[in-house]
Structure formats: C-alpha cells, structure tokens
Amino acid sequence: MAQPTSPPAEPAVADEAAPGRTDGSDAAGLGRLRAALFVTPALLIIGVFLVFPALWTLYLGVTDYRLTGIAAARPSFVGFANYVRALTDPLFHNALWLTLLFVFGSAIIGQTVLGFGLAWTLRSAPRWVRGTVESLVLLAWILPGVVVAFLWIALLDSDRGTLNALLGTAGHAWLVDNPMTVLIVFNTWRGTAFSMMLFAAALAALPPSQLETARLAGASGWQTVRDVVLPHLRRHLLTNTLLISLWTFNDFTPYLITAGNPDHRSEVLPVYIYLTAIPGGQLGFGSAISLLMLVINLALAFFYLRLLRERRS
Amino acid sequence: MSEIELTGLRKVFEGGVRAVDGIDLTVADGEFFALLGPSGCGKTTLLRTVAGLESADGGTIAIGGDDVTRLSPGDRDVAMVFQDYALFPHMSVVENIAYPQRVKRVPKAERQAAAAAVGADLELAGLMDRRPGQLSGGQQQRVALARAVAARPRVFLFDEPLSNLDARLRLSARTFLKRLQRELAVTTVFVTHDQAEALALADRIAVMEAGRIRQVGTPQEVFRRPANTFVANFIGSTPMNLLPGVAVEGGVTVAGVRLPAAHSVAAGTELVVGFRPEYATASAEDLPGALPGRVAIVEHLGTSLLLTLESGDLAVGVTVPEDAEPAPGTSLWVQPRPDRLLLYDAGGGDIIEA
C-alpha cells in the first residue's frame, strides 16, 4: 500500500498519518488515514442505505423469500424461477404496457407538448399573465404528492366531486371508468413545469434576429417553429425527454390515486411491484421485477444518451 | 418603383421613451440611404418600424406608393440584414440563402439554383454546402447579404451590417456593399453609428438625435455644412472646432481675434464659430485672422497630425502635414479658411446662413 513517493524504508501508515504532508495525491494535506476517517461516515451511510439494499434485492430476486410464513424464516434458492415467472406473468405484461402508456401519454406527449406550448406562448404574453401561469404550473410541481393525490381524488369523486359538479355529470366514476386517462392527465398537469422551465430557458437563448428573419420572410407561426425553433431546441428536447420519461416510469404517485384499481387497470409497474412485494408478501418475486425495471430504465437512458452523442458529433 | 415615404412616423416605448418622434422622410427609388446617429437615437427602431418588426404608434409608411403601415413584415416585401447576421446554424449556406423562397413555396430546384447564382455573385461559390459555423465573419456577412438579395425584395434594410467585422475587413466589405447596391439598384436603408461608414456608402444621410432627424443631405452637404452644432460635432473623424464668438461688421471675433465671415446678424450677437481642423492652417508667425495658441497635444492620424492648441480658455484643433511635427509648448497661429467658416446660433445651435 506504499505510495510511489513514500521513502521505501519507512512504514507506509506512519508516513501517511504524518501531518502537513502535501504531495500530488494528497492535496488537503491530511494523510490517507485521516482522510479516510472523514469519508467513512458517508461511505457507511451509502453502504447501508444504497449498496446493501441493491445487493439484497439481487439476492432476494433468486429466492422465494416471503414477508410471512415458512419462506420468511427459511427462504430457499430458486434460481431464475422468479424471472421466468415475471416474464410470463400476464399481470407483469399488463403493468409494463400501462407504464409505457403512462410514460408515452403523460411525459413524452403531455408534458413535452404542453410545456413547449406554454413556454412558447408565454414569451409574448404580458408580464402578469406570464407570472400567474408560471406560478400555477410550478405550484402543481412543488406540492407534495400526498396533497395533490388527495386534491385529485376530491376533484374526481363520483358523488361530490368538483369535476362532476362542473360538468353536470353527477355519479360518473372517473377513477373507475377511466383510470389510465385520469393518471395520464394528472401526471401531465403535475409534471409540465419542468419541461416548461427548460424550454423557456432554451428559448431565451434563441437570438431574436433569427425569429425576425423568419417573420420577414413571411413564415407562419408553425413554419417558424419547424424551421427555426425546433432545430434550436433539439438537444434540450432529448435531455428533457430522457429525464421526464425516467421520472414518470418510476413514479409512485398513481398508487395514491387509484392504487392500481379497478381490476389492475391502472397498475403501472411501481404500483405492481409494491402490491406484489408488500401487501402480497412476495418479496423474492417483487425483487426480481424491480431488477427487470432497473434494466428497462438503463436501456432507456442508454438509448437517449446514444441519440444525444450522435447529435453532438 | 419602390421609394419609401414616411409621414409623421412615431414609435413610443413603454415608459414613454419616444424612440421615433414624428419623422417625415422620403427615400428615393434605388437610393442608398444611411440613418446615422449615436446609440439610443432611435435609428434602429426607425429601421425596425419600416420593416414591420415594431408597430408604428402614429404616422404612415409607404413603400412604392402602397401604404404598408399595418401590414405584417412578411407582406412588406423587404429584406433585412441583422448585425449578428441571423443565419440559421442548422442549415447549410445554400439552404440559408434559399430560405425566404422556401417559405414562399418556390420549387426546391428553382430556389437552390437561384441561391447558387446569388452565392456565386457574392464570392460564396465554394462554400454552399457548409454550415454558418464553419465560415469566417466576412463570409457569414456575405451569406446574410445573399439571403437578402435572393429574396428579390423591393427594399433592403441593413442594421449595422459591418460592425461585427474587424476594422480591416470592414473597409473591403464597405466597398463590396456599395458596388453590390449600385448593381442591384434596390432602395436601401442602412443604420450605422459610424459617420465614416455613412459618408463613404450613402447617397444621402439622415443624422438622428433623440428620435428626430437633425439633418438630411448628401455626404458633402452633411460634412461641409452641418445644419446644427449636434451634426457638426457628430460628423467628421476629427472633432470640429466650435468656439464662442461675437458678430461684428463683416466678420466675427473669437478670443479677441477678428475672423472675416459673411453673415446677416446684428453686430454684437453672440454665436458659435465652427471650422474643421482640416480646414485651418498652422503657421509659426502671426497672420491676420489667426488664433494664437500653444501646442498641448499631438495626435498622429497617419498622413497628418492633429494638434490641440491651448488658446486662453479655448482648445483649438488643427491638422498639419506629418513631417511638420511641432514640440509640445510651441507657439503657433491657427488660421481657418474663411470659405469654410460656419456660424451657429449660440442658443439653438442652428446654422446661420450667409
């Protein structure tokens, strides 16, 4: 463990513990031992709360571990049985499909389109309109999930819900009849602020003379967006899509609104995993699905980063 | 025919700033017209109002006899070149030049051929497939010009098109621009804060201050007979001498020295006497109609030297040939050319006609 710069005869530990040492590998002059002491608490916390659960999940995924019963006391190794079961489970397929629908509808379409639309139209809006709309959109984003979930349940309640009162459709059970539509609209409403702010910042960096050149050429609003604005936003568009699709993919708020009901019709992956592992008690199986979800996340991220790198070169 | 006629044009910004304050102006068909003034004088706002990028708050704009005051920019048949060129970075040179035609749905082959022809005229032949980011500043400026030319508008509007070029390139681009405008004979309005550029390029110049036009005239008129002390101060690469004087019969006195000048004001009237440092000679001995002074500062202008003399409380500038450099402190006499002496009203600063 001796450093290349240490005198060979000296014991390495004593040398590194010596105060006031400043060679290239020790900029703070602490010595390796003391530096390690400072880092240890952080490493311990990361280890206990991040690395250990991750490895534990890996381990659980190949057992039949349950929350209660004999398998909880003495889980047995089942190999890839959990993975095989997940990949052939219609409920897993259902959850995956609903998640893709959720991501595509609320993030890629809903938040991106609405966020860009807001950023683009608010540019030329009077200051007070802009301030009001931005504050409202941001509010939806910063309110705690539990609070907004409760608001939406109150909004959509079939008997005394605000929406039914407004539409005069008393008795319509939105959460039962259109659970996925509700979730998609909800998440669009909840998450648009991020896309709006990102696009607003990107638009502020677009030279006004380019937009004016298009205006002078007689370009319509749509032509200006297509020819000048979108090419300018391409990089931001990719980054934004990557971030919001990952966030939406892993979002657990749907559980607070529909809890996967009715009949698994709003059971997106995070909800499915939770229902399987905790109330369902099948920790081993739940861990296996979690790992599959992680793989999908990585694949998504990899795909976007590849696209981004291609744009750059 | 595409003359531009502005009548009582006004543009007031939020907060009450009158950027364009009642301007009447006619730019003749095919004329190369300069809007000149210090920053904040409203020249760019005036240009943008003609383009339609700003809406007029009063008055009318007519191009070729058609009232375009309420038309959108795309319907005015004008092309603008911006200070930053406003090239689209994601399009090649040829796509940039052909863009206005693409908006007008000219078939692709036709508009690209037109763009290539214009590009060749503007010395861009080998660069048509490059992106703007791969071009030098001078090339980018020519692409921006080519895009304006290829649109075949009735009017060109240039917003400081040369000010992003380095000094050397600016001179050659200036010559290039003037030749191009002569060949195309398209009515052109360009904005500049550089009086030398305006004098060099324009057929006529409007000098602006605080949203108003202070003088309109050919470069000779504006240079030789500035209509007021503001223009006199602004035009010319060396600052004009503007000295307090008093009218006497057949002349004026400045610091007790009598200078001959024709005028019709009553003797004893206070006025401002103006002459350019180039229109005066310095001599080592006292001459009639010469102001005495002591050399305080010597500035090299290349082929000549600009001397600033202290003459009592006054500072008087005069240029001398490069090989006659006097030592600071030397006593000299400055004799303005009587036919280049200008008299201004001491209060309003307007020129007093002979």
XYZ file of C-alpha atoms in Angstrom:
667
model
C 0.000 0.000 0.000
C 3.041 2.288 -0.035
C 2.710 5.312 -2.269
C 5.294 5.669 -5.007
C 6.524 8.902 -3.455
C 6.976 7.434 0.016
C 10.508 6.722 1.163
C 10.827 2.928 0.774
C 12.291 2.286 4.220
C 9.531 3.986 6.197
C 6.357 2.173 7.219
C 3.625 3.479 4.945
C 0.965 4.005 7.590
C 3.076 6.113 9.897
C 4.194 8.169 6.943
C 0.683 8.814 5.716
C -0.572 9.700 9.154
C 2.084 12.389 9.492
C 0.513 15.843 9.451
C 1.353 18.511 6.902
C 2.142 16.142 4.076
C 1.436 17.701 0.703
C 2.309 15.584 -2.291
C 0.340 15.314 -5.528
C -2.015 12.595 -4.291
C -2.888 14.366 -1.057
C -3.958 17.900 -1.864
C -5.644 18.519 1.505
C -2.519 17.516 3.380
C -4.463 15.234 5.739
C -2.727 11.981 5.184
C -4.593 8.940 3.960
C -5.713 7.683 7.356
C -7.303 10.914 8.494
C -8.846 11.480 5.089
C -10.343 8.011 5.275
C -11.757 8.796 8.717
C -13.574 11.825 7.317
C -15.015 9.865 4.411
C -16.075 6.832 6.433
C -19.427 8.123 7.779
C -20.601 8.995 4.274
C -19.436 5.651 2.899
C -21.190 3.833 5.732
C -24.475 5.579 5.052
C -24.218 4.943 1.321
C -23.347 1.327 2.039
C -26.212 0.734 4.453
C -28.927 2.530 2.547
C -27.888 2.118 -1.091
C -25.386 -0.642 -1.787
C -26.695 -3.172 0.716
C -30.378 -2.891 -0.372
C -29.325 -3.154 -4.009
C -27.296 -6.305 -3.379
C -30.031 -7.609 -1.069
C -32.558 -7.119 -3.864
C -30.298 -9.062 -6.202
C -30.153 -11.852 -3.640
C -33.894 -11.777 -2.901
C -34.616 -12.000 -6.600
C -33.275 -15.545 -6.724
C -35.109 -16.761 -3.583
C -38.694 -17.462 -2.675
C -38.462 -15.047 0.275
C -41.838 -14.003 1.645
C -42.892 -11.457 4.226
C -44.544 -14.062 6.420
C -44.739 -17.845 6.800
C -42.123 -20.571 6.415
C -40.413 -18.952 3.431
C -39.793 -15.846 5.539
C -37.909 -17.858 8.160
C -36.058 -20.075 5.769
C -36.057 -18.783 2.168
C -34.784 -21.243 -0.378
C -32.808 -20.611 -3.544
C -34.977 -20.824 -6.664
C -32.556 -19.690 -9.371
C -34.162 -17.755 -12.227
C -37.654 -19.048 -11.478
C -38.822 -15.564 -10.368
C -37.621 -14.003 -13.612
C -39.220 -16.697 -15.733
C -42.427 -16.246 -13.819
C -42.354 -12.446 -14.233
C -41.721 -12.603 -17.967
C -44.622 -14.995 -18.448
C -46.975 -13.295 -15.992
C -49.923 -11.557 -17.728
C -50.105 -9.099 -14.824
C -46.467 -8.111 -15.411
C -47.211 -7.656 -19.116
C -50.244 -5.593 -18.198
C -48.209 -3.413 -15.827
C -45.441 -2.913 -18.372
C -47.939 -1.937 -21.081
C -49.747 0.500 -18.783
C -46.416 2.018 -17.750
C -45.416 2.550 -21.364
C -48.821 4.124 -21.986
C -48.335 6.295 -18.909
C -44.842 7.426 -19.959
C -45.795 7.999 -23.576
C -49.081 9.759 -22.868
C -48.201 11.910 -19.896
C -44.476 12.563 -20.309
C -43.420 12.283 -23.931
C -46.657 13.714 -25.339
C -48.401 15.517 -22.484
C -45.630 17.279 -20.582
C -43.393 17.918 -23.589
C -46.085 19.345 -25.841
C -47.829 21.312 -23.108
C -44.525 22.502 -21.649
C -43.269 23.714 -25.017
C -46.628 25.265 -25.856
C -46.660 27.193 -22.592
C -43.039 28.312 -22.895
C -43.591 29.444 -26.496
C -46.848 31.326 -25.949
C -45.825 32.891 -22.639
C -42.822 34.552 -24.317
C -45.024 37.187 -25.867
C -47.648 37.302 -23.100
C -47.987 40.310 -20.788
C -45.825 40.051 -17.728
C -48.677 39.469 -15.254
C -50.191 36.676 -17.377
C -46.826 35.034 -17.617
C -46.179 35.322 -13.889
C -49.592 33.945 -12.967
C -49.468 30.967 -15.326
C -45.904 30.097 -14.383
C -46.722 30.222 -10.672
C -49.758 27.964 -11.094
C -47.841 25.433 -13.180
C -44.963 25.460 -10.705
C -47.361 25.010 -7.808
C -48.566 21.708 -9.271
C -44.953 20.615 -9.400
C -43.821 21.561 -5.905
C -46.856 20.429 -3.888
C -46.266 17.114 -2.060
C -47.588 14.022 -3.837
C -49.934 13.115 -0.992
C -51.545 16.543 -1.145
C -52.098 16.578 -4.895
C -53.349 12.994 -4.840
C -55.946 13.976 -2.262
C -56.902 17.043 -4.346
C -57.456 14.894 -7.392
C -59.496 12.327 -5.516
C -61.670 15.185 -4.257
C -61.862 16.596 -7.780
C -62.905 13.287 -9.330
C -65.148 11.856 -6.618
C -68.269 10.365 -8.165
C -70.748 11.712 -5.649
C -69.421 15.085 -4.515
C -66.502 15.646 -6.916
C -65.785 19.114 -8.265
C -65.472 17.897 -11.853
C -68.864 16.230 -11.875
C -70.375 19.358 -10.346
C -68.804 21.465 -13.092
C -69.725 19.148 -15.948
C -73.143 18.234 -14.547
C -72.256 14.552 -14.765
C -73.145 13.595 -11.214
C -72.382 9.988 -10.413
C -69.735 9.477 -13.101
C -66.942 7.468 -11.515
C -63.863 8.790 -13.296
C -61.432 6.750 -11.232
C -63.310 3.549 -12.075
C -64.331 4.194 -15.660
C -61.222 5.981 -16.984
C -58.383 5.213 -14.572
C -55.478 5.421 -17.051
C -56.820 8.602 -18.688
C -57.065 10.160 -15.255
C -53.490 9.166 -14.421
C -52.164 10.494 -17.716
C -53.961 13.836 -17.365
C -52.920 14.025 -13.719
C -49.253 13.441 -14.422
C -49.268 15.868 -17.347
C -50.699 18.510 -15.037
C -48.269 17.626 -12.268
C -45.047 17.490 -14.254
C -45.368 20.098 -17.011
C -43.500 22.728 -15.001
C -40.132 21.098 -15.604
C -40.494 20.968 -19.397
C -41.914 24.487 -19.428
C -38.976 25.909 -17.497
C -36.388 24.012 -19.501
C -37.879 25.128 -22.817
C -38.352 28.694 -21.591
C -34.655 28.861 -20.734
C -33.707 27.397 -24.116
C -35.977 29.824 -25.957
C -34.454 32.759 -24.110
C -31.112 31.777 -25.628
C -32.502 31.835 -29.181
C -31.338 35.047 -30.926
C -34.412 37.212 -31.652
C -32.938 38.144 -35.024
C -33.431 34.553 -36.223
C -37.131 34.669 -35.408
C -37.353 38.095 -37.030
C -35.648 36.826 -40.172
C -38.342 34.150 -40.423
C -41.046 36.776 -39.849
C -39.599 38.988 -42.576
C -39.538 36.032 -44.956
C -43.259 35.676 -44.271
C -43.038 32.411 -42.334
C -46.180 31.396 -40.445
C -46.081 30.558 -36.748
C -45.855 26.850 -37.491
C -43.122 27.347 -40.124
C -41.120 29.420 -37.653
C -41.406 26.712 -35.014
C -40.467 23.990 -37.503
C -37.603 25.795 -39.257
C -36.054 27.914 -36.520
C -37.248 26.984 -33.035
C -37.288 23.180 -33.017
C -33.833 22.770 -34.585
C -32.549 25.096 -31.899
C -34.271 23.064 -29.171
C -33.272 19.603 -30.411
C -30.673 18.969 -27.713
C -32.909 20.293 -24.954
C -35.753 18.170 -26.273
C -33.692 14.996 -25.891
C -32.451 15.830 -22.412
C -35.951 16.757 -21.317
C -37.472 13.571 -22.749
C -34.845 11.419 -21.052
C -35.398 12.967 -17.641
C -39.178 13.086 -17.671
C -39.591 9.570 -19.096
C -37.374 8.117 -16.353
C -39.189 10.080 -13.650
C -42.578 9.079 -14.980
C -41.541 5.459 -15.406
C -40.641 5.270 -11.717
C -43.441 7.487 -10.404
C -45.320 6.002 -7.452
C -47.981 8.750 -7.123
C -50.501 6.692 -9.192
C -50.757 4.397 -6.183
C -52.006 7.305 -4.082
C -54.839 7.987 -6.527
C -56.059 4.648 -7.887
C -53.823 2.072 -6.151
C -53.921 0.047 -9.373
C -57.720 -0.240 -9.278
C -60.068 -1.220 -10.699
C -59.004 -4.759 -11.574
C -55.339 -3.915 -12.330
C -56.471 -1.384 -14.960
C -54.188 1.362 -13.599
C -51.499 -0.892 -12.196
C -48.288 0.660 -13.518
C -45.001 -1.108 -12.715
C -44.069 0.672 -9.449
C -47.595 0.028 -8.157
C -47.471 -3.596 -9.316
C -44.150 -4.166 -7.562
C -45.380 -2.606 -4.356
C -48.630 -4.585 -4.372
C -46.758 -7.813 -5.108
C -43.955 -7.354 -2.574
C -45.551 -5.654 0.427
C -49.294 -6.391 0.666
C -48.754 -9.539 -1.424
C -45.804 -10.528 0.708
C -43.796 -11.993 -2.195
C -40.512 -10.192 -1.573
C -38.466 -12.514 -3.749
C -40.717 -12.148 -6.755
C -41.032 -8.381 -6.201
C -37.247 -8.033 -6.143
C -36.977 -9.839 -9.439
C -39.457 -7.440 -11.073
C -37.607 -4.475 -9.554
C -34.440 -5.640 -11.214
C -36.233 -6.020 -14.541
C -37.486 -2.467 -14.146
C -33.977 -1.238 -13.466
C -32.799 -2.921 -16.659
C -35.561 -1.170 -18.635
C -34.526 2.157 -17.069
C -30.917 1.601 -18.043
C -31.912 0.670 -21.578
C -33.959 3.875 -21.873
C -31.141 6.029 -20.566
C -28.627 4.338 -22.823
C -30.857 4.864 -25.869
C -31.239 8.606 -25.205
C -27.573 9.121 -24.425
C -26.669 7.445 -27.701
C -29.002 9.800 -29.548
C -27.525 12.766 -27.736
C -23.987 11.732 -28.603
C -24.892 11.291 -32.271
C -26.298 14.830 -32.339
C -23.141 16.162 -30.835
C -20.790 14.637 -33.388
C -40.625 51.957 -58.275
C -40.004 51.398 -54.596
C -39.458 54.704 -52.877
C -40.071 54.799 -49.147
C -42.202 57.560 -47.739
C -42.519 58.119 -44.012
C -45.069 60.640 -42.785
C -45.235 61.743 -39.152
C -43.931 58.358 -38.024
C -43.942 57.805 -34.275
C -42.917 54.932 -32.025
C -43.249 55.279 -28.253
C -41.965 52.543 -25.972
C -43.371 51.549 -22.599
C -42.300 54.168 -20.095
C -42.830 56.957 -22.605
C -39.497 56.848 -24.446
C -40.092 58.407 -27.856
C -37.732 56.317 -29.953
C -39.156 57.696 -33.197
C -40.678 61.113 -32.711
C -42.610 62.347 -35.724
C -40.367 61.595 -38.672
C -41.084 62.750 -42.222
C -38.680 61.287 -44.727
C -38.614 60.202 -48.350
C -36.031 57.736 -49.617
C -35.882 57.780 -53.405
C -36.131 54.660 -55.543
C -32.755 52.928 -55.771
C -31.171 55.262 -53.249
C -28.562 54.120 -50.722
C -29.730 55.907 -47.592
C -27.972 55.994 -44.214
C -29.550 56.538 -40.805
C -26.731 57.864 -38.658
C -26.639 58.757 -35.012
C -25.270 57.902 -31.591
C -26.579 54.834 -29.775
C -30.071 55.331 -28.422
C -31.024 57.932 -31.024
C -33.793 55.738 -32.450
C -32.199 54.850 -35.785
C -32.543 51.089 -35.304
C -36.114 51.473 -34.044
C -36.917 53.531 -37.142
C -35.485 50.788 -39.375
C -37.375 48.067 -37.481
C -40.596 50.069 -37.760
C -40.125 50.289 -41.532
C -39.537 46.503 -41.535
C -42.695 45.965 -39.508
C -40.884 44.335 -36.589
C -42.124 47.231 -34.465
C -45.605 48.623 -34.926
C -45.934 52.343 -35.556
C -47.780 54.352 -32.899
C -48.587 57.098 -35.354
C -47.968 58.224 -38.931
C -47.702 56.139 -42.079
C -45.125 54.131 -44.014
C -45.496 53.767 -47.768
C -43.285 51.600 -49.982
C -43.599 52.161 -53.711
C -46.768 54.147 -53.113
C -48.501 51.361 -51.137
C -49.375 52.065 -47.528
C -47.735 49.238 -45.562
C -48.145 50.729 -42.071
C -50.497 47.972 -40.914
C -49.017 45.111 -42.970
C -47.119 42.275 -41.289
C -43.364 42.142 -42.002
C -43.731 39.219 -44.388
C -46.145 41.181 -46.584
C -43.986 44.283 -46.952
C -41.564 42.775 -49.456
C -38.489 43.950 -47.562
C -35.329 42.025 -46.647
C -33.228 42.784 -43.616
C -29.625 42.039 -42.731
C -29.027 41.980 -38.995
C -25.933 42.980 -37.097
C -25.463 39.345 -35.949
C -26.411 38.117 -39.478
C -29.128 35.837 -38.014
C -28.019 32.817 -40.067
C -29.725 29.554 -39.147
C -26.942 27.383 -37.701
C -28.622 24.087 -38.630
C -28.950 24.962 -42.324
C -26.238 24.931 -44.977
C -25.287 28.148 -46.758
C -27.479 27.330 -49.742
C -30.451 26.485 -47.512
C -29.966 29.733 -45.627
C -29.888 31.785 -48.821
C -32.912 29.964 -50.245
C -34.940 30.152 -47.040
C -37.197 33.123 -47.965
C -38.008 31.347 -51.241
C -38.752 28.144 -49.370
C -41.307 29.994 -47.249
C -42.851 31.288 -50.488
C -43.023 27.664 -51.730
C -40.766 28.154 -54.736
C -39.856 24.632 -56.031
C -36.667 23.287 -54.489
C -34.585 23.017 -57.677
C -35.523 26.533 -58.728
C -34.786 28.189 -55.395
C -31.493 26.328 -54.970
C -30.368 27.366 -58.456
C -31.249 30.981 -57.659
C -29.398 30.738 -54.345
C -26.339 29.282 -56.057
C -26.341 32.090 -58.629
C -26.580 34.797 -55.962
C -23.978 32.995 -53.866
C -21.572 32.937 -56.804
C -22.067 36.697 -57.275
C -21.151 37.225 -53.658
C -17.990 35.076 -53.794
C -19.561 32.167 -51.916
C -19.381 29.597 -54.734
C -17.211 27.034 -52.940
C -18.981 27.337 -49.607
C -22.582 26.490 -50.454
C -22.693 23.195 -48.523
C -21.029 24.466 -45.358
C -22.753 25.396 -42.145
C -22.540 29.016 -40.920
C -20.385 27.862 -38.002
C -17.694 26.830 -40.480
C -17.450 30.275 -42.088
C -15.413 33.365 -41.233
C -17.128 36.562 -40.141
C -16.803 38.136 -43.578
C -18.243 35.037 -45.273
C -21.153 34.935 -42.842
C -21.859 38.560 -43.581
C -21.953 37.805 -47.325
C -24.306 34.854 -46.731
C -26.649 37.185 -44.865
C -26.426 39.644 -47.783
C -27.010 36.841 -50.285
C -30.145 35.760 -48.419
C -31.467 39.310 -48.657
C -30.557 39.576 -52.345
C -32.047 36.193 -53.266
C -35.387 37.237 -51.773
C -35.602 39.933 -54.503
C -37.304 42.458 -52.237
C -38.338 45.988 -53.067
C -36.278 47.341 -50.170
C -33.118 46.303 -48.318
C -32.833 47.191 -44.655
C -29.372 46.834 -43.113
C -28.904 47.090 -39.357
C -25.216 47.847 -38.757
C -24.205 45.105 -41.206
C -20.483 45.854 -40.966
C -19.990 46.473 -37.282
C -19.193 42.840 -36.376
C -16.280 42.733 -38.831
C -12.743 43.635 -37.853
C -11.502 47.049 -38.966
C -9.526 45.883 -41.991
C -12.283 43.634 -43.338
C -14.845 46.357 -42.745
C -13.210 48.593 -45.354
C -13.254 45.953 -48.083
C -16.777 44.882 -47.133
C -17.809 48.524 -47.417
C -16.572 48.762 -50.988
C -18.206 45.428 -51.764
C -21.520 46.557 -50.318
C -21.523 49.796 -52.272
C -20.778 48.028 -55.559
C -23.494 45.443 -54.875
C -26.065 48.131 -54.149
C -25.116 50.032 -57.324
C -25.525 46.897 -59.451
C -28.844 45.862 -57.934
C -30.190 49.429 -57.655
C -32.569 48.349 -54.891
C -33.702 51.030 -52.459
C -31.562 50.518 -49.362
C -31.764 51.950 -45.867
C -28.924 51.185 -43.527
C -28.295 52.048 -39.938
C -24.870 52.914 -38.604
C -23.285 54.772 -35.721
C -20.069 55.168 -37.715
C -20.040 58.524 -39.500
C -17.146 57.492 -41.758
C -19.164 54.480 -42.950
C -22.208 56.643 -43.631
C -20.148 59.215 -45.537
C -18.437 56.503 -47.573
C -21.509 54.467 -48.515
C -24.586 56.599 -48.631
C -26.137 58.685 -51.369
C -27.876 60.596 -48.626
C -27.621 60.605 -44.851
C -30.129 61.392 -42.134
C -28.449 62.328 -38.858
C -30.673 61.473 -35.903
C -30.785 62.551 -32.283
C -33.377 61.534 -29.668
C -35.905 60.180 -32.150
C -35.729 63.154 -34.505
C -33.860 63.864 -37.708
C -31.394 66.728 -37.270
C -30.246 66.935 -40.887
C -30.790 65.141 -44.175
C -28.360 65.610 -47.022
C -25.696 64.182 -49.257
C -22.388 63.275 -47.608
C -20.878 66.524 -48.952
C -23.684 68.671 -47.569
C -23.627 66.993 -44.178
C -19.862 67.170 -43.967
C -19.361 70.701 -45.312
C -22.380 72.451 -43.904
C -23.669 70.662 -40.793
C -27.075 72.205 -40.149
C -26.520 72.490 -36.403
C -23.850 72.030 -33.771
C -25.058 68.474 -32.999
C -24.376 67.322 -36.557
C -21.179 69.380 -36.654
C -19.974 67.531 -33.564
C -21.013 64.115 -34.814
C -19.718 64.171 -38.384
C -16.016 64.097 -39.180
C -13.206 61.907 -37.957
C -11.656 64.817 -36.053
C -13.926 66.907 -33.824
C -14.936 70.221 -35.307
C -13.803 73.383 -33.509
C -16.864 75.095 -32.047
C -15.721 78.311 -30.381
C -17.747 81.085 -28.760
C -17.658 84.290 -30.790
C -19.329 87.662 -31.238
C -20.617 89.038 -34.552
C -19.008 92.225 -35.881
C -19.493 94.038 -39.180
C -18.286 91.643 -41.955
C -16.907 89.041 -39.552
C -16.733 87.584 -36.061
C -14.329 87.918 -33.170
C -13.095 84.857 -31.336
C -10.962 85.429 -28.228
C -10.369 88.968 -29.441
C -9.228 87.938 -32.932
C -11.260 89.146 -35.887
C -12.084 86.466 -38.479
C -13.672 87.518 -41.770
C -17.093 85.956 -42.412
C -20.212 86.900 -44.368
C -23.374 86.997 -42.270
C -26.514 88.997 -41.716
C -26.793 89.078 -37.925
C -26.584 92.252 -35.913
C -23.164 93.226 -34.622
C -22.710 92.215 -31.004
C -24.771 88.981 -31.311
C -23.165 86.030 -29.542
C -22.726 82.970 -31.727
C -20.712 79.781 -32.175
C -17.940 79.738 -34.729
C -17.165 76.379 -36.295
C -14.372 75.134 -38.508
C -12.813 71.712 -39.045
C -9.198 71.124 -38.017
C -8.570 70.091 -41.649
C -9.851 73.474 -42.890
C -7.289 75.520 -40.997
C -3.574 76.092 -41.363
C -0.991 76.474 -38.643
C 1.893 78.904 -39.020
C 4.795 79.944 -36.860
C 4.090 83.662 -37.234
C 1.104 85.879 -36.529
C -1.167 86.256 -39.569
C -4.328 88.293 -39.932
C -7.378 86.270 -38.884
C -5.318 83.695 -36.971
C -5.840 82.463 -33.401
C -2.720 82.246 -31.240
C -2.100 79.148 -29.162
C 0.384 76.813 -27.571
C 0.637 73.161 -28.663
C -0.756 70.969 -25.886
C -1.357 67.581 -27.514
C -0.078 65.969 -30.731
C -2.024 63.004 -32.191
C -0.811 61.006 -35.196
C -3.520 60.373 -37.795
C -1.278 58.700 -40.389
C -0.755 61.183 -43.198
C -1.350 64.131 -40.896
C -1.078 65.203 -37.272
C -3.879 66.588 -35.156
C -2.637 69.361 -32.882
C -4.679 70.593 -29.954
C -3.666 74.141 -29.020
C -4.442 75.994 -25.835
C -5.591 79.454 -26.711
C -6.566 81.172 -23.483
C -9.501 79.162 -22.111
C -10.200 77.624 -25.512
C -8.908 74.435 -27.107
C -8.390 74.688 -30.852
C -7.695 71.724 -33.131
C -5.745 71.920 -36.368
C -4.166 69.324 -38.638
C -0.681 69.738 -40.070
C 1.309 67.549 -42.505
C 3.019 64.531 -40.924
C 6.549 65.866 -41.436
C 5.945 69.157 -39.593
C 5.672 67.842 -36.037
C 5.973 70.688 -33.531
C 7.198 70.101 -29.985
C 4.561 70.497 -27.275
C 4.644 74.043 -25.937
C 5.458 75.621 -29.314
C 3.568 78.833 -30.054
C 1.535 78.662 -33.264
C -1.159 80.658 -35.049
C -4.198 78.886 -36.465
C -5.839 80.458 -39.484
C -9.222 78.978 -40.519
C -10.116 79.017 -44.223
C -12.650 81.872 -44.487
C -14.788 79.959 -47.035
C -15.090 77.000 -44.629
C -16.045 79.052 -41.583
C -19.509 78.151 -40.198
C -21.591 80.283 -37.857
C -24.178 78.813 -35.489
C -26.805 80.364 -33.298
C -25.469 80.396 -29.731
C -28.849 79.389 -28.256
C -30.455 76.782 -30.565
C -27.270 75.723 -32.304
C -28.739 76.094 -35.817
C -26.585 77.285 -38.669
C -26.668 80.969 -39.593
C -26.933 81.353 -43.356
C -24.674 83.856 -45.020
